[in-house]
Short mmCIF file of C-alpha atoms and ligand atoms in Angstrom, two decimals:
data_model
loop_
_atom_site.label_atom_id
_atom_site.label_comp_id
_atom_site.label_asym_id
_atom_site.label_seq_id
_atom_site.Cartn_x
_atom_site.Cartn_y
_atom_site.Cartn_z
CA LEU A 1 15.91 16.31 -28.19
CA SER A 2 13.61 19.31 -28.38
CA LEU A 3 10.74 17.44 -26.79
CA PHE A 4 12.80 16.38 -23.85
CA PHE A 5 13.80 19.96 -23.34
CA LEU A 6 10.21 21.09 -23.47
CA LEU A 7 9.13 18.54 -20.96
CA LEU A 8 11.78 19.79 -18.60
CA LEU A 9 10.26 23.22 -18.95
CA CYS A 10 6.97 21.68 -18.21
CA THR A 11 8.23 20.08 -15.06
CA PHE A 12 9.60 23.44 -14.07
CA CYS A 13 6.21 25.09 -14.37
CA THR A 14 4.75 22.56 -12.00
CA SER A 15 7.39 22.69 -9.38
CA GLN A 16 5.53 25.38 -7.50
CA ILE A 17 2.44 23.23 -7.27
CA ASN A 18 2.70 20.87 -4.42
CA THR A 19 1.38 17.59 -5.72
CA LEU A 20 1.99 14.15 -4.41
CA LEU A 21 0.41 12.61 -7.39
CA ALA A 22 3.05 12.63 -10.06
CA ILE A 23 0.71 14.29 -12.47
CA SER A 24 2.98 17.22 -13.05
CA ILE A 25 2.62 17.40 -16.79
CA PHE A 26 -1.08 17.95 -16.49
CA HIS A 27 -0.59 21.01 -14.40
CA CYS A 28 1.13 22.95 -17.12
CA LYS A 29 -0.96 25.91 -18.00
CA VAL A 30 -1.96 24.46 -21.32
CA CYS A 31 -3.85 21.49 -20.02
CA VAL A 32 -4.86 21.99 -16.47
CA PHE A 33 -6.88 19.05 -15.35
CA THR A 34 -9.46 19.96 -12.81
CA GLN A 35 -8.88 18.81 -9.28
CA LEU A 36 -9.12 15.11 -8.61
CA SER A 37 -12.62 14.09 -7.68
CA PRO A 38 -13.09 12.21 -4.38
CA GLU A 39 -13.71 9.09 -6.46
CA GLU A 40 -10.43 9.53 -8.34
CA ARG A 41 -8.55 10.12 -5.14
CA ARG A 42 -10.07 7.00 -3.60
CA LEU A 43 -9.04 5.02 -6.65
CA LEU A 44 -5.51 6.36 -6.47
CA ASP A 45 -5.31 5.48 -2.79
CA SER A 46 -6.53 1.98 -3.52
CA ILE A 47 -3.63 1.30 -5.89
CA ALA A 48 -0.97 2.94 -3.74
CA TRP A 49 2.30 1.02 -3.93
CA PRO A 50 4.49 0.69 -0.83
CA GLU A 51 7.28 3.17 -0.32
CA THR A 52 10.36 2.28 -2.30
CA PRO A 53 13.83 3.44 -1.34
CA ARG A 54 15.23 6.81 -2.21
CA LEU A 55 18.23 6.04 -4.32
CA PRO A 56 21.66 7.53 -4.17
CA VAL A 57 23.13 8.61 -7.50
CA PRO A 58 24.91 6.70 -8.80
CA ILE A 59 22.84 3.77 -7.71
CA SER A 60 24.62 1.12 -5.75
CA LEU A 61 23.53 -2.19 -7.14
CA SER A 62 24.80 -4.11 -4.16
CA THR A 63 21.83 -3.06 -2.05
CA ALA A 64 19.19 -3.87 -4.68
CA SER A 65 17.01 -6.97 -4.55
CA ASP A 66 18.58 -10.07 -6.04
CA PRO A 67 16.53 -13.17 -6.81
CA ALA A 68 19.62 -15.33 -6.72
CA HIS A 69 20.17 -14.57 -3.04
CA SER A 70 16.50 -14.66 -2.11
CA THR A 71 14.98 -17.68 -0.42
CA PHE A 72 11.61 -19.18 0.25
CA THR A 73 10.03 -21.47 2.75
CA ILE A 74 6.90 -23.43 2.13
CA LEU A 75 4.99 -22.88 5.29
CA PRO A 76 4.63 -26.06 7.29
CA VAL A 77 1.26 -26.74 8.48
CA ARG A 78 -1.58 -28.87 9.60
CA ALA A 79 -0.38 -32.38 10.08
CA GLY A 80 -1.66 -35.32 8.13
CA GLY A 81 -3.41 -33.26 5.50
CA GLN A 82 -4.17 -34.63 2.10
CA TRP A 83 -4.14 -32.32 -0.87
CA HIS A 84 -7.41 -31.33 -2.41
CA VAL A 85 -8.23 -29.02 -5.24
CA GLY A 86 -8.92 -25.71 -3.60
CA ASP A 87 -6.45 -26.27 -0.78
CA GLU A 88 -4.07 -23.45 -0.18
CA LEU A 89 -0.34 -23.49 -0.35
CA GLU A 90 1.55 -20.68 1.25
CA ALA A 91 5.18 -19.82 0.67
CA LEU A 92 7.16 -17.23 2.57
CA ILE A 93 9.68 -15.48 0.36
CA GLN A 94 12.58 -13.55 1.82
CA ILE A 95 14.13 -11.10 -0.61
CA CYS A 96 17.84 -10.41 -0.16
CA ASP A 97 20.18 -7.97 -1.84
CA PHE A 98 23.18 -8.71 -4.02
CA GLN A 99 25.33 -9.17 -0.94
CA GLY A 100 22.92 -11.68 0.53
CA ARG A 101 21.57 -9.40 3.23
CA PRO A 102 17.81 -9.68 3.89
CA LYS A 103 15.92 -6.64 2.67
CA GLN A 104 14.26 -4.64 5.42
CA PHE A 105 11.49 -3.03 3.39
CA GLY A 106 8.91 -3.99 0.77
CA GLY A 107 7.88 -2.65 -2.61
CA ASP A 108 9.43 -5.34 -4.82
CA PHE A 109 7.16 -6.43 -7.66
CA LEU A 110 6.71 -10.20 -7.56
CA VAL A 111 4.37 -12.43 -9.49
CA ALA A 112 3.76 -16.08 -8.66
CA ARG A 113 2.30 -19.11 -10.34
CA LEU A 114 2.13 -22.84 -9.97
CA HIS A 115 2.22 -25.05 -12.95
CA ASP A 116 2.48 -28.63 -14.03
CA PRO A 117 3.59 -29.21 -17.61
CA GLU A 118 2.38 -32.80 -17.63
CA LEU A 119 -1.14 -31.88 -16.64
CA GLY A 120 -1.09 -28.73 -18.77
CA ALA A 121 -2.05 -27.06 -15.54
CA GLY A 122 -1.32 -23.69 -14.07
CA VAL A 123 -2.71 -21.13 -11.71
CA ALA A 124 -1.75 -17.65 -10.61
CA GLY A 125 -0.88 -17.00 -6.98
CA ARG A 126 -1.43 -13.93 -4.94
CA VAL A 127 1.54 -12.14 -3.44
CA VAL A 128 1.28 -10.20 -0.20
CA ASP A 129 3.96 -7.68 0.68
CA HIS A 130 4.77 -7.68 4.42
CA LEU A 131 6.74 -4.46 3.98
CA ASN A 132 9.74 -5.90 5.78
CA GLY A 133 11.52 -7.65 2.91
CA SER A 134 9.38 -10.76 3.13
CA TYR A 135 6.43 -11.70 0.99
CA THR A 136 3.83 -14.43 1.11
CA ALA A 137 2.68 -16.15 -2.05
CA VAL A 138 -0.61 -18.00 -1.72
CA PHE A 139 -1.80 -20.57 -4.25
CA PRO A 140 -4.94 -22.61 -4.37
CA LEU A 141 -3.59 -25.85 -5.79
CA LEU A 142 -0.49 -27.97 -5.56
CA TRP A 143 1.87 -28.01 -8.46
CA GLU A 144 5.43 -26.95 -8.90
CA GLY A 145 5.70 -23.25 -8.42
CA GLN A 146 7.58 -20.29 -9.64
CA VAL A 147 7.92 -16.80 -8.27
CA THR A 148 9.25 -14.14 -10.57
CA LEU A 149 10.87 -11.00 -9.32
CA VAL A 150 9.67 -8.66 -12.05
CA HIS A 151 11.23 -5.52 -10.61
CA SER A 152 13.15 -4.79 -7.47
CA SER A 153 11.82 -2.03 -5.25
CA GLU A 154 14.81 0.04 -6.40
CA ALA A 155 13.69 -0.33 -10.00
CA ILE A 156 10.21 0.79 -9.02
CA THR A 157 11.66 3.96 -7.56
CA VAL A 158 13.17 4.61 -10.98
CA LEU A 159 9.99 3.70 -12.87
CA ARG A 160 8.01 6.08 -10.69
CA ARG A 161 10.52 8.82 -11.27
CA LEU A 162 10.31 8.26 -15.02
CA THR A 163 6.57 8.86 -15.03
CA THR A 164 7.00 12.11 -13.16
CA GLU A 165 9.99 13.42 -15.03
CA GLN A 166 9.63 12.01 -18.53
CA PRO A 167 5.95 11.38 -19.27
CA GLY A 168 6.65 12.33 -22.89
CA ARG A 169 9.21 9.60 -23.49
CA VAL A 170 6.93 8.06 -26.06
CA TYR A 171 6.05 10.97 -28.31
CA PHE A 172 3.65 11.42 -31.19
CA LYS A 173 3.50 13.30 -34.44
CA SER A 174 1.00 14.35 -37.05
CA LEU A 175 1.40 15.26 -40.68
CA PHE A 176 -0.39 18.40 -41.81
CA GLN A 177 -0.94 18.79 -45.50
CA SER A 178 -2.64 21.14 -47.91
CA GLY A 179 -1.87 21.03 -51.60
CA SER A 180 1.87 20.89 -51.96
CA VAL A 181 2.57 22.26 -48.48
CA SER A 182 3.17 19.81 -45.66
CA GLU A 183 4.52 20.06 -42.14
CA THR A 184 5.06 17.51 -39.41
CA MET A 185 4.36 18.55 -35.84
CA VAL A 186 4.76 17.05 -32.39
CA CYS A 187 1.54 16.10 -30.61
CA ASN A 188 0.61 14.85 -27.17
CA VAL A 189 -1.94 14.78 -24.41
CA CYS A 190 -0.38 17.94 -23.16
CA LEU A 191 2.26 20.22 -24.61
CA PRO A 192 4.06 23.10 -22.95
CA PRO A 193 2.73 26.32 -24.49
CA THR A 194 6.01 27.44 -25.96
CA GLN A 195 4.45 27.87 -29.41
CA PRO A 196 0.88 28.11 -30.69
CA LEU A 197 -1.17 24.93 -30.34
CA CYS A 198 -3.92 23.17 -32.19
CA ASN A 199 -6.48 21.88 -29.74
CA TYR A 200 -8.01 18.53 -30.70
CA THR A 201 -9.71 17.93 -27.37
CA ASP A 202 -12.72 15.71 -28.01
CA LEU A 203 -15.81 17.81 -27.50
CA HIS A 204 -17.95 14.86 -26.48
CA THR A 205 -15.70 13.03 -24.01
CA GLY A 206 -13.41 15.92 -23.07
CA GLU A 207 -10.31 13.81 -23.80
CA PRO A 208 -7.39 16.20 -24.36
CA TRP A 209 -5.11 16.07 -27.40
CA PHE A 210 -2.85 18.78 -28.81
CA CYS A 211 -0.36 19.37 -31.61
CA TYR A 212 1.92 22.31 -32.15
CA LYS A 213 0.39 24.47 -34.83
CA PRO A 214 2.12 24.25 -38.19
CA LYS A 215 3.65 27.55 -39.28
CA ASN A 216 1.97 27.72 -42.64
CA LEU A 217 -1.06 25.48 -42.31
CA ARG A 218 -4.32 25.51 -40.45
CA CYS A 219 -5.18 23.10 -37.65
CA ASP A 220 -7.82 21.38 -39.80
CA THR A 221 -5.16 20.16 -42.27
CA ARG A 222 -3.96 17.45 -39.88
CA ILE A 223 -4.22 14.24 -41.82
CA ASN A 224 -2.69 11.52 -39.68
CA HIS A 225 -1.36 10.44 -36.29
CA TYR A 226 1.64 8.28 -35.54
CA LYS A 227 4.16 7.37 -32.91
CA GLY A 228 7.11 9.70 -33.30
CA GLY A 229 9.44 7.59 -31.28
CA PHE A 230 10.81 6.82 -27.91
CA MET A 231 13.19 9.05 -26.10
CA VAL A 232 14.56 8.70 -22.66
CA GLY A 233 16.83 11.19 -21.05
CA LYS A 234 19.32 10.19 -18.46
CA THR A 235 17.92 7.38 -16.39
CA ASP A 236 19.37 5.23 -13.69
CA LEU A 237 17.57 2.25 -15.12
CA TYR A 238 20.57 1.44 -17.20
CA ASP A 239 22.56 1.03 -14.01
CA ILE A 240 20.12 -1.12 -12.22
CA HIS A 241 19.55 -4.26 -14.23
CA ILE A 242 15.89 -4.20 -13.58
CA THR A 243 14.88 -6.26 -16.53
CA ASP A 244 17.05 -9.07 -15.40
CA VAL A 245 14.09 -11.27 -14.64
CA ARG A 246 15.02 -14.34 -12.68
CA PHE A 247 13.08 -16.92 -10.85
CA ILE A 248 12.71 -18.27 -7.40
CA PHE A 249 11.49 -21.82 -7.72
CA LEU A 250 9.19 -23.38 -5.24
CA SER A 251 9.20 -27.09 -4.86
CA GLY A 252 9.75 -29.57 -2.12
CA GLN A 253 7.31 -31.04 0.30
CA PRO A 254 4.65 -28.47 0.91
CA GLU A 255 1.80 -29.01 3.26
CA VAL A 256 -1.62 -27.53 3.43
CA LYS A 257 -2.18 -24.42 5.41
CA SER A 258 -5.43 -22.72 6.03
CA SER A 259 -4.33 -19.25 5.24
CA THR A 260 -5.68 -15.91 6.25
CA VAL A 261 -4.97 -14.55 2.79
CA LYS A 262 -7.38 -15.87 0.22
CA PRO A 263 -5.69 -16.41 -3.10
CA GLU A 264 -8.93 -15.97 -5.02
CA PRO A 265 -7.77 -16.77 -8.52
CA VAL A 266 -10.47 -16.39 -11.15
CA GLY A 267 -9.47 -19.64 -12.78
CA TYR A 268 -6.76 -22.08 -13.70
CA TYR A 269 -5.54 -24.14 -16.62
CA TYR A 270 -6.08 -27.84 -16.70
CA GLN A 271 -5.04 -29.85 -19.76
CA GLY A 272 -4.36 -26.57 -21.44
CA ALA A 273 -7.93 -25.32 -21.04
CA TRP A 274 -8.94 -22.44 -18.83
CA ARG A 275 -11.46 -23.27 -16.13
CA ALA A 276 -13.12 -20.41 -14.36
CA LEU A 277 -13.71 -20.53 -10.64
CA GLY A 278 -16.92 -19.05 -9.38
CA GLY A 279 -19.91 -18.69 -11.66
CA THR A 280 -19.11 -19.00 -15.31
CA THR A 281 -18.50 -22.34 -16.93
CA VAL A 282 -16.02 -21.98 -19.75
CA HIS A 283 -16.92 -24.19 -22.67
CA GLN A 284 -14.51 -25.39 -25.27
CA PHE A 285 -15.27 -24.11 -28.75
CA ASN A 286 -12.91 -26.42 -30.55
CA ASN A 287 -14.39 -26.42 -34.00
CA PRO A 288 -15.50 -23.69 -36.38
CA SER A 289 -19.09 -24.83 -36.52
CA ALA A 290 -19.52 -24.46 -32.75
CA ILE A 291 -18.13 -20.93 -32.90
CA SER A 292 -20.21 -19.99 -35.95
CA GLN A 293 -23.30 -21.38 -34.35
CA CYS A 294 -22.69 -19.32 -31.24
CA LEU A 295 -22.11 -16.15 -33.26
CA THR A 296 -25.04 -16.64 -35.62
CA ASP A 297 -27.07 -13.44 -35.91
CA LYS A 298 -24.57 -11.50 -33.83
CA VAL A 299 -22.63 -8.33 -34.38
CA VAL A 300 -19.32 -8.34 -32.51
CA HIS A 301 -17.73 -4.94 -31.99
CA LEU A 302 -14.08 -5.16 -30.95
CA HIS A 303 -12.65 -1.89 -29.67
CA GLY A 304 -9.17 -1.38 -28.37
CA ASP A 305 -5.50 -1.95 -28.95
CA SER A 306 -3.49 -4.62 -30.73
CA THR A 307 -4.30 -7.19 -28.04
CA ILE A 308 -7.95 -6.91 -29.14
CA ARG A 309 -6.95 -6.94 -32.79
CA GLN A 310 -5.54 -10.40 -32.04
CA TRP A 311 -9.07 -11.58 -31.28
CA PHE A 312 -10.28 -10.33 -34.64
CA GLU A 313 -7.38 -12.13 -36.31
CA TYR A 314 -8.09 -15.31 -34.37
CA LEU A 315 -11.77 -15.44 -35.37
CA ASN A 316 -10.83 -14.84 -39.00
CA SER A 317 -8.24 -17.55 -38.96
CA VAL A 318 -10.46 -20.23 -37.44
CA LEU A 319 -13.76 -19.48 -39.19
CA PRO A 320 -13.56 -20.38 -42.88
CA ASP A 321 -16.96 -18.81 -43.62
CA LEU A 322 -16.08 -15.51 -41.99
CA LYS A 323 -14.77 -13.41 -44.87
CA GLU A 324 -12.84 -10.26 -44.33
CA PHE A 325 -14.02 -7.28 -46.28
CA ASN A 326 -11.09 -5.35 -47.71
CA LEU A 327 -11.31 -1.86 -46.25
CA HIS A 328 -7.75 -1.07 -47.42
CA SER A 329 -6.67 -0.44 -43.84
CA ARG A 330 -3.17 -0.89 -42.59
CA ARG A 331 -2.72 -4.22 -40.83
CA GLN A 332 -1.68 -2.56 -37.60
CA ASN A 333 -4.54 -0.09 -37.33
CA GLY A 334 -7.73 -1.34 -38.89
CA PRO A 335 -10.59 -0.71 -39.04
CA PHE A 336 -11.43 -4.27 -40.04
CA MET A 337 -14.69 -5.95 -40.84
CA SER A 338 -15.57 -9.57 -41.48
CA VAL A 339 -18.87 -11.10 -42.47
CA ASP A 340 -20.45 -14.50 -42.68
CA MET A 341 -23.46 -13.69 -44.86
CA ALA A 342 -25.09 -17.08 -44.51
CA ARG A 343 -25.20 -16.91 -40.73
CA ASN A 344 -25.61 -13.16 -40.47
CA ILE A 345 -22.40 -12.68 -38.47
CA LEU A 346 -20.55 -9.38 -38.48
CA VAL A 347 -17.24 -8.90 -36.65
CA LYS A 348 -15.63 -5.45 -36.56
CA PHE A 349 -12.44 -4.09 -35.08
CA SER A 350 -11.47 -0.50 -34.54
CA CYS A 351 -8.55 0.82 -32.56
CA HIS A 352 -8.86 3.31 -29.74
CA ALA A 353 -7.98 6.97 -29.99
CA PRO A 354 -4.68 8.58 -28.93
CA PRO A 355 -2.47 8.07 -27.08
CA LEU A 356 -1.88 5.33 -29.63
CA ARG A 357 1.55 4.10 -30.64
CA PHE A 358 0.65 2.78 -34.07
CA SER A 359 2.30 3.82 -37.28
CA SER A 360 0.46 6.26 -39.46
CA ILE A 361 -3.29 6.24 -38.95
CA PRO A 362 -5.62 8.71 -40.69
CA THR A 363 -7.10 11.26 -38.29
CA ASN A 364 -10.61 10.35 -39.34
CA GLU A 365 -10.00 6.82 -38.09
CA LEU A 366 -9.23 8.03 -34.57
CA HIS A 367 -12.27 7.12 -32.53
CA TYR A 368 -12.78 7.39 -28.80
CA ILE A 369 -14.40 4.18 -27.58
CA ALA A 370 -17.03 6.09 -25.59
CA ASN A 371 -18.17 7.87 -28.75
CA GLU A 372 -18.29 4.58 -30.64
CA LEU A 373 -20.46 3.03 -27.93
CA ASP A 374 -22.81 6.00 -28.06
CA ARG A 375 -23.42 5.23 -31.73
CA LEU A 376 -24.53 1.64 -31.05
CA VAL A 377 -28.17 0.70 -30.74
CA GLY A 378 -27.15 -2.44 -28.83
CA GLY A 379 -29.37 -5.36 -27.91
CA SER A 380 -29.18 -9.07 -27.40
CA ASN A 381 -27.53 -9.63 -30.78
CA THR A 382 -24.74 -7.20 -29.95
CA VAL A 383 -21.45 -8.15 -28.33
CA VAL A 384 -19.12 -5.31 -27.39
CA VAL A 385 -15.52 -6.08 -26.46
CA ILE A 386 -13.26 -3.42 -25.00
CA GLY A 387 -9.52 -3.71 -24.41
CA ILE A 388 -7.53 -0.56 -23.71
CA TRP A 389 -4.46 -0.41 -21.46
CA SER A 390 -1.03 -0.73 -23.01
CA HIS A 391 -0.70 2.64 -24.75
CA PHE A 392 -1.31 4.54 -21.52
CA SER A 393 1.65 3.18 -19.59
CA THR A 394 3.97 6.18 -19.88
CA PHE A 395 1.37 8.70 -18.79
CA PRO A 396 0.30 9.69 -15.31
CA ILE A 397 -2.43 7.29 -14.37
CA VAL A 398 -5.01 10.03 -14.08
CA LEU A 399 -5.20 10.13 -17.87
CA TYR A 400 -6.13 6.45 -17.96
CA MET A 401 -8.60 6.83 -15.12
CA ARG A 402 -10.42 9.55 -17.02
CA ARG A 403 -10.41 7.60 -20.28
CA LEU A 404 -11.98 4.64 -18.51
CA GLN A 405 -14.52 6.81 -16.76
CA SER A 406 -15.72 8.18 -20.08
CA ILE A 407 -15.99 4.62 -21.40
CA ARG A 408 -17.80 3.55 -18.23
CA ARG A 409 -20.39 6.28 -18.66
CA ALA A 410 -20.95 5.21 -22.28
CA VAL A 411 -21.29 1.56 -21.19
CA LEU A 412 -23.91 2.59 -18.63
CA ARG A 413 -25.83 4.50 -21.30
CA LEU A 414 -25.62 1.50 -23.63
CA LEU A 415 -26.79 -0.97 -21.00
CA ASN A 416 -29.56 1.40 -20.00
CA ARG A 417 -31.03 1.66 -23.50
CA ALA A 418 -30.25 -1.93 -24.49
CA PRO A 419 -29.86 -4.11 -21.37
CA GLY A 420 -29.45 -7.25 -23.46
CA THR A 421 -26.08 -6.09 -24.83
CA LEU A 422 -23.12 -8.20 -23.77
CA VAL A 423 -20.16 -6.04 -22.77
CA VAL A 424 -16.83 -7.81 -22.27
CA ILE A 425 -13.77 -6.08 -20.88
CA ARG A 426 -10.32 -7.52 -21.48
CA THR A 427 -7.80 -6.72 -18.76
CA ALA A 428 -4.07 -6.07 -19.17
CA ASN A 429 -1.60 -8.92 -19.49
CA LEU A 430 2.02 -9.57 -18.57
CA LYS A 431 4.64 -9.17 -21.24
CA ALA A 432 8.26 -9.87 -22.05
CA LEU A 433 10.37 -7.14 -20.55
CA THR A 434 13.41 -5.94 -22.42
CA LEU A 435 15.01 -2.77 -21.15
CA SER A 436 13.31 -0.45 -23.64
CA GLU A 437 10.01 -2.25 -23.10
CA THR A 438 10.41 -1.72 -19.40
CA LEU A 439 10.99 1.98 -19.78
CA THR A 440 7.83 2.44 -21.81
CA ASN A 441 5.66 -0.46 -20.85
CA SER A 442 6.73 -2.22 -17.70
CA ASP A 443 4.40 -4.80 -16.17
CA TRP A 444 4.47 -2.62 -13.10
CA TYR A 445 2.80 0.17 -15.07
CA SER A 446 0.34 -2.38 -16.46
CA LEU A 447 -0.44 -3.66 -12.98
CA GLN A 448 -1.47 -0.19 -11.79
CA ARG A 449 -3.66 0.29 -14.85
CA ASP A 450 -5.12 -3.15 -14.48
CA LYS A 451 -6.24 -2.37 -10.94
CA VAL A 452 -7.83 0.88 -12.07
CA LEU A 453 -9.60 -0.94 -14.90
CA ARG A 454 -11.10 -3.53 -12.56
CA ALA A 455 -12.15 -0.92 -10.03
CA THR A 456 -13.75 1.25 -12.69
CA PHE A 457 -16.00 -1.48 -14.05
CA LYS A 458 -16.72 -3.19 -10.75
CA GLY A 459 -20.42 -3.57 -10.06
CA LEU A 460 -21.46 -2.98 -13.68
CA ASN A 461 -23.20 -5.62 -15.69
CA VAL A 462 -20.08 -6.33 -17.74
CA ARG A 463 -17.98 -9.48 -17.99
CA LEU A 464 -14.22 -9.68 -17.65
CA VAL A 465 -11.65 -11.69 -19.50
CA ASP A 466 -8.84 -11.84 -16.98
CA ALA A 467 -5.90 -11.63 -19.33
CA TRP A 468 -3.56 -10.91 -16.42
CA GLU A 469 -4.17 -14.22 -14.71
CA MET A 470 -4.47 -16.10 -17.97
CA SER A 471 -1.05 -14.91 -19.12
CA LEU A 472 0.50 -15.46 -15.70
CA ALA A 473 -0.85 -18.95 -15.15
CA HIS A 474 0.07 -20.22 -18.62
CA HIS A 475 3.41 -21.89 -19.26
CA LEU A 476 4.03 -19.93 -22.46
CA PRO A 477 6.36 -16.97 -22.07
CA HIS A 478 4.86 -13.62 -21.17
CA SER A 479 4.25 -11.55 -24.25
CA LEU A 480 2.48 -8.30 -25.05
CA HIS A 481 0.67 -10.35 -27.68
CA PRO A 482 -0.11 -13.67 -25.99
CA GLN A 483 0.33 -16.73 -28.17
CA THR A 484 -2.54 -18.49 -29.90
CA PRO A 485 -3.27 -21.13 -27.19
CA ILE A 486 -3.92 -18.30 -24.73
CA ILE A 487 -5.98 -16.33 -27.26
CA LYS A 488 -8.02 -19.47 -27.92
CA ASN A 489 -8.82 -19.74 -24.22
CA MET A 490 -9.79 -16.07 -24.11
CA ILE A 491 -12.13 -16.45 -27.06
CA ASP A 492 -13.67 -19.50 -25.39
CA ILE A 493 -14.54 -17.26 -22.45
CA VAL A 494 -16.09 -14.60 -24.68
CA LEU A 495 -18.11 -17.28 -26.49
CA SER A 496 -19.15 -18.81 -23.16
CA TYR A 497 -20.49 -15.41 -22.11
CA THR A 498 -22.18 -15.00 -25.50
CA CYS A 499 -23.72 -18.46 -25.55
CA PRO A 500 -24.08 -19.74 -22.00
CA GLN A 501 -25.07 -23.38 -22.16
CA LYS A 502 -27.82 -24.67 -19.99
CA ASN A 503 -26.84 -27.23 -17.38
CA GLY A 504 -23.24 -26.30 -18.16
C1 LIG T 601 -9.12 22.88 -25.74
O1 LIG T 601 -10.46 22.70 -26.10
C2 LIG T 601 -11.31 22.31 -25.04
C3 LIG T 601 -12.67 22.00 -25.62
O2 LIG T 601 -13.12 23.05 -26.42
C4 LIG T 601 -11.33 23.39 -24.00
O3 LIG T 601 -12.15 23.00 -22.93
C5 LIG T 601 -9.92 23.63 -23.51
O4 LIG T 601 -9.90 24.70 -22.59
C6 LIG T 601 -9.00 23.94 -24.68
N1 LIG T 601 -7.64 24.01 -24.17
C7 LIG T 601 -6.79 24.93 -24.56
C8 LIG T 601 -5.45 24.91 -23.96
O5 LIG T 601 -7.10 25.78 -25.37
C1 LIG T 602 7.92 -9.83 8.28
O1 LIG T 602 6.53 -9.78 8.53
C2 LIG T 602 5.86 -11.04 8.48
C3 LIG T 602 4.38 -10.80 8.61
O2 LIG T 602 4.11 -9.95 9.67
C4 LIG T 602 6.43 -11.98 9.55
O3 LIG T 602 5.81 -13.23 9.47
C5 LIG T 602 7.93 -12.12 9.33
O4 LIG T 602 8.49 -12.87 10.36
C6 LIG T 602 8.61 -10.75 9.30
N1 LIG T 602 9.99 -10.95 8.92
C7 LIG T 602 10.98 -10.37 9.57
C8 LIG T 602 12.34 -10.66 9.08
O5 LIG T 602 10.78 -9.65 10.52
#
């Protein structure tokens, strides 16, 4: 309760500052972020979401978007066409409200995919918002399709408001301890200066982090970091069944259209295996010896959140000769380390620094990825994998932008001193959305972060694993932690980057 109250104070202190950017918490006196750079502003503009409706309170559900009343038309087209791989299918989707009236404005969050269970095939579509209640979904191949209304535009109004008004709805704590004295204090990226603070801002990267100072202990007695909990004040989300995900199915007799909107998927599934479009050939690493051979003489550094930890777990589970060293770490946090002595393979995982919603993690295991990269010599036997997105969802996006920029600078330094280093970036993925998940971790928040991630690393000599498309195109349900068949496909991509095969 106290934190919510403090955040209200915080909002109050910002109300005099005219900002369009929903970064109010950062303008509290305690953690003034400098002005947005032109680059940051450009990035923010590039991810701008359409206007969503101002909502009356209480919200009237009858005017919100309703998949059950919404319709689609597969656009009729060129006569006599035969279907070819790479052809485009276009569907016009009209979103209607709960009373069946066509919506007049855009801003709904839709995702689209085509899939064919028999062929084990699937591909993500691209959705274009016409800002008048209609949307076009464009797909490159012909299978049965599915469009999911993830959130109505009304829900997005509420999600936006949540970020502005309750950025501290996931809150953090630290235990301070010295001898027999211990105190637990609230911590965050920014705290209203209502009591003395301990400043844990990283001197190297400049990443801010604060705790309230314990009454009887010094700031250097902080021994751990953990998620305090999740707290949401009054929100209209409970009124507006936004997590009620339903589907609009596309089927029927579609015809080919040469569309003006290029779907540009990065790949698709066929017989359960991911095939990349454009450039990389993804090879199947179906047995341990192929994987071990690829990783021979390599050091693989995995940095990030639990979706990267999954990759560590996968490699350990499929490689019998890769033995995990017992570092006595908690399963959620790491660090972890596995070795195959015979083949000189080392695989390491470490989680990223706060904001991090793990259970208790020792403070000396909190490492900013940029600092970790600066400690690497790098080279052609080094593979660096970075995956950081999910724990930033409740914060104003500027925090994430700055975290990525510090990582980007470290990647540039690494590639400059050791150009042979392979750097792989894992993007965000879609997840199952319960109500509480939506409030803290909606796919809509992930989508914004995903766009920032891609823009930040664009043009660098790094490779992407497009977890967004891979989770969308797959028939398995969306999950924060994608299931093993999807992980297997992701690892195949990493290994294909690591060991490109000639004539492949
Ligand atoms: C926290 O420490 C950083 C780095 O020393 C400093 O730049 C910043 O001004 C400090 N913030 C506060 C509120 O003391
Ligand atoms: C909405 O805009 C699209 C694209 O401009 C157009 O094709 C469609 O007819 C419009 N729908 C309505 C209801 O005006």
